[in-house]
Amino acid sequence: MEEKGKINGVAAMAACYQGFDPAAYLQYNYTPPRADFERKDSIVPWKLACLHRAFTEGDVNGELLVDIGSGPTLYQVLSGCEVFNKVLLTDFLEVNRQELRGWLQGEGGCNLDWTPYLQHVCKLEGRRPSAWPEKAAKLREVITDIVPVDVHCPQPLALDALPSAGADCLVSCFCLESVSPDLAAFTRALGHIGRLLRPGGHLLLIGALGESYYFGGPGVKIPVVPLNEAQVCASLQESGYTLIRLEVYTLPQDMRVGVDDVTGVFFVKARKE
Ligand SMILES: C[S@@+](CC[C@H](N)C(=O)[O-])C[C@H]1O[C@@H](n2cnc3c(N)ncnc32)[C@H](O)[C@@H]1O
Ligand SMILES: O=[N+]([O-])c1ccc2c(c1)CN[C@@H](CO)C2
């Protein structure tokens, strides 16, 4: 895509996000049925199981975990916070950074009760669900900062956000395909965030398959790059990653609740060469 087209596409995406509503987004995607811890086939428990396994199977280690495009959610680092002693959360929008700070600073300051999530991950770790306050304290202890990010910049974070060695692990969920105007931009963004990762570091990527739009709030329809598994794998390879594992979740009918047209969710564990 020629330079002007590239800039217009990315600028148009940024404009779409001006109406993003963290409370609505959480309501749409992080409450039942999509987040139902009693249902084996609910999406969020599947995502938490993928992340728990990926963080605890022994090859992921280091000092610093960075979550790219955190949004208003914390689920993506609930397992990682036990493995890394520094976690950096990032998002493009101040409203999302504010939502995360609200949780960090104590109960009542955010739009979702994360307790069921904390309890569920405690169970995955073989701990009593009643240990959730300790897990919440651990998470608050290791989150070092909540900073701006733009995956379309070759340098997505401020230069002083990371140590020179880079991050030891990146996690990014439903971000790249939801903020890119097309597949080429998605692949470029994958390369940009890869530069934040040290060689040999891991990328844990969760994303939407077959999705062309989602609602980021009432009437806030945001275009999405519709991806299939082959395109995800090709983009990873093109961006200098070695695929370790790809898992796919196909949405049952009753998980399609009208807030998007997603058909599946992918989970990728990859290593930067
Ligand atoms: C679909 S939400 C994903 C939120 C969360 N990670 C999750 O798993 O639900 C996409 C996020 O990307 C952020 N975003 C928008 N434009 C971005 C950009 N250019 N670079 C990085 N993040 C961006 C939005 O603010 C939003 O929080
Ligand atoms: O079911 N889920 O857990 C879930 C969570 C977040 C998102 C989706 C599904 C699908 N749409 C994306 C935005 O492109 C955001």
Short mmCIF file of C-alpha atoms and ligand atoms in Angstrom, two decimals:
data_model
loop_
_atom_site.label_atom_id
_atom_site.label_comp_id
_atom_site.label_asym_id
_atom_site.label_seq_id
_atom_site.Cartn_x
_atom_site.Cartn_y
_atom_site.Cartn_z
CA MET A 1 0.00 0.00 0.00
CA GLU A 2 1.46 3.39 -0.93
CA GLU A 3 2.45 5.70 1.97
CA LYS A 4 -0.62 7.99 1.79
CA GLY A 5 -3.02 5.04 1.82
CA LYS A 6 -1.18 3.55 4.79
CA ILE A 7 -1.50 6.78 6.80
CA ASN A 8 -5.18 7.28 5.94
CA GLY A 9 -6.01 3.70 6.93
CA VAL A 10 -4.31 3.98 10.32
CA ALA A 11 -5.71 7.46 10.97
CA ALA A 12 -9.21 6.19 10.17
CA MET A 13 -8.76 3.35 12.69
CA ALA A 14 -7.63 5.82 15.37
CA ALA A 15 -10.75 7.90 14.68
CA CYS A 16 -12.96 4.81 15.17
CA TYR A 17 -11.48 4.32 18.63
CA GLN A 18 -12.45 7.78 19.86
CA GLY A 19 -15.88 6.40 20.79
CA PHE A 20 -14.57 3.26 22.54
CA ASP A 21 -16.48 2.66 25.80
CA PRO A 22 -14.58 0.49 28.29
CA ALA A 23 -17.64 -0.29 30.44
CA ALA A 24 -19.71 -1.38 27.44
CA TYR A 25 -16.82 -3.40 25.99
CA LEU A 26 -16.40 -5.24 29.30
CA GLN A 27 -20.15 -5.88 29.46
CA TYR A 28 -20.21 -7.26 25.88
CA ASN A 29 -17.26 -9.61 26.18
CA TYR A 30 -16.37 -10.28 29.81
CA THR A 31 -19.69 -11.22 31.40
CA PRO A 32 -21.76 -14.39 30.73
CA PRO A 33 -22.17 -16.16 28.36
CA ARG A 34 -18.69 -15.32 27.03
CA ALA A 35 -17.26 -15.28 30.55
CA ASP A 36 -19.15 -18.07 32.30
CA PHE A 37 -16.86 -20.05 34.60
CA GLU A 38 -19.49 -22.76 35.07
CA ARG A 39 -19.53 -23.57 31.32
CA LYS A 40 -16.85 -25.79 29.80
CA ASP A 41 -17.39 -24.19 26.38
CA SER A 42 -17.30 -20.54 27.43
CA ILE A 43 -14.66 -18.43 25.67
CA VAL A 44 -12.97 -16.75 28.62
CA PRO A 45 -12.21 -19.99 30.54
CA TRP A 46 -10.69 -21.33 27.30
CA LYS A 47 -8.46 -18.26 26.98
CA LEU A 48 -7.40 -18.47 30.64
CA ALA A 49 -6.53 -22.17 30.24
CA CYS A 50 -4.39 -21.43 27.14
CA LEU A 51 -2.56 -18.63 28.94
CA HIS A 52 -2.06 -20.65 32.15
CA ARG A 53 -0.53 -23.57 30.24
CA ALA A 54 1.67 -21.29 28.12
CA PHE A 55 3.07 -19.40 31.11
CA THR A 56 3.63 -22.48 33.31
CA GLU A 57 4.98 -25.22 31.01
CA GLY A 58 8.55 -24.28 31.80
CA ASP A 59 10.04 -22.49 28.75
CA VAL A 60 8.72 -18.99 29.53
CA ASN A 61 10.84 -17.01 32.00
CA GLY A 62 12.57 -13.71 32.63
CA GLU A 63 12.03 -10.39 34.30
CA LEU A 64 9.57 -8.33 32.24
CA LEU A 65 6.21 -9.21 30.67
CA VAL A 66 4.56 -6.57 28.45
CA ASP A 67 0.87 -6.69 27.48
CA ILE A 68 0.26 -4.90 24.17
CA GLY A 69 -3.15 -3.22 23.79
CA SER A 70 -4.40 -4.20 27.25
CA GLY A 71 -7.67 -2.33 26.85
CA PRO A 72 -9.72 -2.28 30.06
CA THR A 73 -8.94 -5.94 30.86
CA LEU A 74 -6.58 -7.76 33.21
CA TYR A 75 -7.29 -11.44 32.46
CA GLN A 76 -4.34 -11.64 30.06
CA VAL A 77 -1.74 -11.28 32.84
CA LEU A 78 -3.38 -13.28 35.67
CA SER A 79 -1.09 -16.27 35.06
CA GLY A 80 1.92 -14.25 33.89
CA CYS A 81 2.01 -12.22 37.10
CA GLU A 82 3.22 -15.35 38.95
CA VAL A 83 6.12 -15.87 36.50
CA PHE A 84 7.42 -12.32 35.95
CA ASN A 85 8.25 -9.78 38.62
CA LYS A 86 7.55 -6.85 36.32
CA VAL A 87 4.40 -6.47 34.20
CA LEU A 88 3.85 -3.47 31.93
CA LEU A 89 0.30 -2.79 30.74
CA THR A 90 -0.23 -0.64 27.65
CA ASP A 91 -3.06 0.89 25.66
CA PHE A 92 -3.72 3.45 22.94
CA LEU A 93 -6.57 5.16 24.82
CA GLU A 94 -6.40 7.12 28.07
CA VAL A 95 -9.91 5.88 28.98
CA ASN A 96 -8.55 2.32 29.07
CA ARG A 97 -5.38 3.24 30.95
CA GLN A 98 -7.64 5.04 33.45
CA GLU A 99 -9.87 1.95 33.81
CA LEU A 100 -6.82 -0.18 34.62
CA ARG A 101 -5.48 2.40 37.10
CA GLY A 102 -8.91 2.32 38.75
CA TRP A 103 -8.49 -1.37 39.52
CA LEU A 104 -4.85 -0.95 40.51
CA GLN A 105 -5.72 1.71 43.06
CA GLY A 106 -8.29 -0.44 44.79
CA GLU A 107 -11.80 -1.87 44.68
CA GLY A 108 -14.71 0.06 43.22
CA GLY A 109 -12.52 2.02 40.82
CA CYS A 110 -13.34 -0.09 37.77
CA ASN A 111 -16.26 -1.36 35.68
CA LEU A 112 -15.85 -5.10 36.17
CA ASP A 113 -15.46 -7.31 39.23
CA TRP A 114 -12.35 -9.38 38.45
CA THR A 115 -12.83 -11.64 41.47
CA PRO A 116 -14.30 -14.61 39.50
CA TYR A 117 -11.32 -14.38 37.13
CA LEU A 118 -8.84 -14.35 40.01
CA GLN A 119 -10.62 -17.29 41.65
CA HIS A 120 -10.66 -19.27 38.38
CA VAL A 121 -6.92 -18.79 37.77
CA CYS A 122 -6.19 -19.73 41.41
CA LYS A 123 -7.98 -23.01 40.69
CA LEU A 124 -5.92 -23.54 37.51
CA GLU A 125 -2.83 -23.10 39.70
CA GLY A 126 -4.02 -25.75 42.15
CA ARG A 127 -4.74 -23.13 44.79
CA ARG A 128 -7.96 -22.60 46.73
CA PRO A 129 -10.24 -20.05 45.00
CA SER A 130 -10.28 -18.23 48.35
CA ALA A 131 -6.61 -17.34 47.70
CA TRP A 132 -7.80 -14.71 45.20
CA PRO A 133 -6.93 -11.71 47.47
CA GLU A 134 -3.30 -12.88 47.53
CA LYS A 135 -3.33 -13.14 43.73
CA ALA A 136 -4.83 -9.66 43.45
CA ALA A 137 -2.09 -8.33 45.75
CA LYS A 138 0.57 -10.09 43.66
CA LEU A 139 -0.80 -8.53 40.47
CA ARG A 140 -0.88 -5.06 42.03
CA GLU A 141 2.71 -5.63 43.22
CA VAL A 142 4.17 -6.61 39.83
CA ILE A 143 2.36 -4.11 37.55
CA THR A 144 5.05 -1.45 37.23
CA ASP A 145 3.24 0.96 34.89
CA ILE A 146 0.36 1.55 32.46
CA VAL A 147 1.66 3.38 29.38
CA PRO A 148 0.57 4.52 25.89
CA VAL A 149 1.21 2.26 22.89
CA ASP A 150 0.70 2.48 19.12
CA VAL A 151 1.42 -0.75 17.25
CA HIS A 152 1.52 1.13 13.92
CA CYS A 153 4.66 2.95 15.02
CA PRO A 154 7.93 1.15 14.31
CA GLN A 155 8.68 2.03 17.96
CA PRO A 156 5.30 1.25 19.61
CA LEU A 157 6.37 2.35 23.11
CA ALA A 158 8.24 5.38 24.42
CA LEU A 159 11.98 4.74 24.36
CA ASP A 160 12.26 4.83 28.17
CA ALA A 161 9.39 2.34 28.67
CA LEU A 162 11.61 -0.73 28.27
CA PRO A 163 15.14 -1.74 29.31
CA SER A 164 17.56 -1.84 26.37
CA ALA A 165 17.48 -5.67 26.37
CA GLY A 166 13.74 -5.52 25.62
CA ALA A 167 10.88 -7.50 27.13
CA ASP A 168 11.29 -11.17 27.98
CA CYS A 169 7.71 -11.96 26.99
CA LEU A 170 4.87 -10.20 25.15
CA VAL A 171 1.19 -10.96 25.45
CA SER A 172 -1.37 -9.31 23.18
CA CYS A 173 -5.06 -10.14 22.93
CA PHE A 174 -7.58 -9.01 20.29
CA CYS A 175 -5.44 -5.99 19.48
CA LEU A 176 -3.55 -6.20 16.18
CA GLU A 177 -6.43 -7.37 13.97
CA SER A 178 -8.81 -4.94 15.70
CA VAL A 179 -6.68 -1.87 15.07
CA SER A 180 -5.28 -2.56 11.59
CA PRO A 181 -6.96 -1.41 8.36
CA ASP A 182 -5.77 -4.48 6.43
CA LEU A 183 -3.65 -7.64 6.56
CA ALA A 184 -0.46 -5.85 5.52
CA ALA A 185 -0.85 -3.41 8.42
CA PHE A 186 -1.55 -6.35 10.78
CA THR A 187 1.69 -8.00 9.67
CA ARG A 188 3.67 -4.75 9.96
CA ALA A 189 2.29 -4.23 13.49
CA LEU A 190 3.35 -7.77 14.41
CA GLY A 191 6.87 -6.83 13.30
CA HIS A 192 6.78 -3.58 15.27
CA ILE A 193 5.88 -5.27 18.56
CA GLY A 194 8.46 -7.98 17.82
CA ARG A 195 11.16 -5.33 18.10
CA LEU A 196 10.17 -4.85 21.76
CA LEU A 197 10.97 -8.51 22.47
CA ARG A 198 14.45 -9.86 23.18
CA PRO A 199 15.69 -12.62 20.85
CA GLY A 200 14.50 -15.95 22.26
CA GLY A 201 11.63 -14.22 24.04
CA HIS A 202 8.06 -15.50 23.74
CA LEU A 203 4.94 -14.00 22.18
CA LEU A 204 1.52 -15.12 23.42
CA LEU A 205 -1.07 -13.86 20.94
CA ILE A 206 -4.85 -14.23 21.19
CA GLY A 207 -7.06 -12.94 18.42
CA ALA A 208 -10.25 -13.11 16.41
CA LEU A 209 -10.75 -15.36 13.40
CA GLY A 210 -13.18 -14.43 10.64
CA GLU A 211 -14.21 -11.21 12.31
CA SER A 212 -14.97 -8.14 10.18
CA TYR A 213 -16.34 -5.79 12.88
CA TYR A 214 -17.11 -5.46 16.57
CA PHE A 215 -18.93 -2.92 18.73
CA GLY A 216 -16.56 -0.99 21.02
CA GLY A 217 -19.59 0.68 22.60
CA PRO A 218 -23.23 1.42 21.77
CA GLY A 219 -23.22 2.32 18.07
CA VAL A 220 -19.40 2.27 17.94
CA LYS A 221 -18.80 -0.17 15.10
CA ILE A 222 -15.09 -0.86 14.62
CA PRO A 223 -13.77 -2.65 11.50
CA VAL A 224 -11.56 -5.70 11.99
CA VAL A 225 -9.20 -7.52 9.62
CA PRO A 226 -10.86 -10.91 9.01
CA LEU A 227 -8.10 -13.49 9.61
CA ASN A 228 -7.83 -17.23 9.07
CA GLU A 229 -5.31 -19.57 10.67
CA ALA A 230 -3.08 -19.69 7.58
CA GLN A 231 -2.80 -15.88 7.49
CA VAL A 232 -1.91 -15.77 11.19
CA CYS A 233 0.83 -18.37 10.66
CA ALA A 234 2.16 -16.63 7.56
CA SER A 235 2.26 -13.23 9.32
CA LEU A 236 4.13 -14.74 12.29
CA GLN A 237 6.71 -16.34 10.01
CA GLU A 238 7.08 -13.14 7.97
CA SER A 239 7.66 -11.17 11.20
CA GLY A 240 10.49 -13.39 12.46
CA TYR A 241 8.69 -15.67 14.91
CA THR A 242 8.87 -19.46 15.24
CA LEU A 243 5.45 -20.94 15.94
CA ILE A 244 5.38 -23.26 18.97
CA ARG A 245 1.64 -23.87 19.23
CA LEU A 246 -1.62 -22.67 17.63
CA GLU A 247 -4.94 -23.52 19.24
CA VAL A 248 -8.37 -22.59 17.88
CA TYR A 249 -11.73 -22.15 19.61
CA THR A 250 -14.86 -22.16 17.43
CA LEU A 251 -17.75 -20.17 18.84
CA PRO A 252 -20.91 -22.14 19.60
CA GLN A 253 -24.08 -20.41 18.41
CA ASP A 254 -24.99 -19.03 21.85
CA MET A 255 -21.64 -17.29 22.17
CA ARG A 256 -22.58 -15.18 19.16
CA VAL A 257 -24.33 -12.39 21.03
CA GLY A 258 -24.51 -9.64 18.39
CA VAL A 259 -21.55 -7.54 19.53
CA ASP A 260 -19.35 -8.73 16.66
CA ASP A 261 -19.26 -11.32 13.86
CA VAL A 262 -16.30 -13.32 15.22
CA THR A 263 -16.42 -17.01 14.30
CA GLY A 264 -13.35 -18.29 16.14
CA VAL A 265 -10.53 -17.35 18.48
CA PHE A 266 -6.88 -18.29 17.99
CA PHE A 267 -4.20 -18.75 20.63
CA VAL A 268 -0.58 -18.61 19.50
CA LYS A 269 2.58 -19.35 21.46
CA ALA A 270 5.63 -18.33 19.46
CA ARG A 271 9.29 -17.47 19.99
CA LYS A 272 11.24 -14.60 18.46
CA GLU A 273 14.23 -15.98 16.59
C1 LIG B 1 -10.50 -5.27 21.08
S1 LIG B 1 -9.62 -4.30 22.24
C2 LIG B 1 -8.65 -5.57 23.13
C3 LIG B 1 -8.60 -5.32 24.59
C4 LIG B 1 -8.02 -6.45 25.44
N1 LIG B 1 -6.62 -6.74 25.12
C5 LIG B 1 -8.84 -7.75 25.35
O1 LIG B 1 -8.22 -8.80 25.30
O2 LIG B 1 -10.06 -7.67 25.37
C6 LIG B 1 -8.42 -3.52 21.24
C7 LIG B 1 -7.55 -2.54 22.02
O3 LIG B 1 -6.56 -1.97 21.14
C8 LIG B 1 -6.38 -0.60 21.50
N2 LIG B 1 -5.82 0.13 20.34
C9 LIG B 1 -6.46 0.89 19.44
N3 LIG B 1 -5.60 1.38 18.54
C10 LIG B 1 -4.36 0.92 18.88
C11 LIG B 1 -3.06 1.09 18.35
N4 LIG B 1 -2.84 1.82 17.25
N5 LIG B 1 -2.03 0.46 18.97
C12 LIG B 1 -2.24 -0.30 20.07
N6 LIG B 1 -3.46 -0.49 20.64
C13 LIG B 1 -4.50 0.12 20.03
C14 LIG B 1 -7.74 -0.12 21.90
O4 LIG B 1 -7.67 1.04 22.70
C15 LIG B 1 -8.31 -1.35 22.62
O5 LIG B 1 -8.04 -1.30 24.00
O1 LIG B 2 -15.33 -13.83 23.55
N1 LIG B 2 -14.39 -13.18 24.00
O2 LIG B 2 -13.76 -13.48 25.04
C1 LIG B 2 -13.97 -12.03 23.26
C2 LIG B 2 -13.25 -11.06 23.92
C3 LIG B 2 -12.86 -9.92 23.23
C4 LIG B 2 -13.20 -9.75 21.89
C5 LIG B 2 -13.93 -10.74 21.22
C6 LIG B 2 -14.33 -11.89 21.92
C7 LIG B 2 -14.26 -10.61 19.79
N2 LIG B 2 -14.10 -9.26 19.31
C8 LIG B 2 -12.82 -8.68 19.72
C9 LIG B 2 -12.58 -7.34 19.07
O3 LIG B 2 -12.16 -7.57 17.78
C10 LIG B 2 -12.78 -8.51 21.20
#
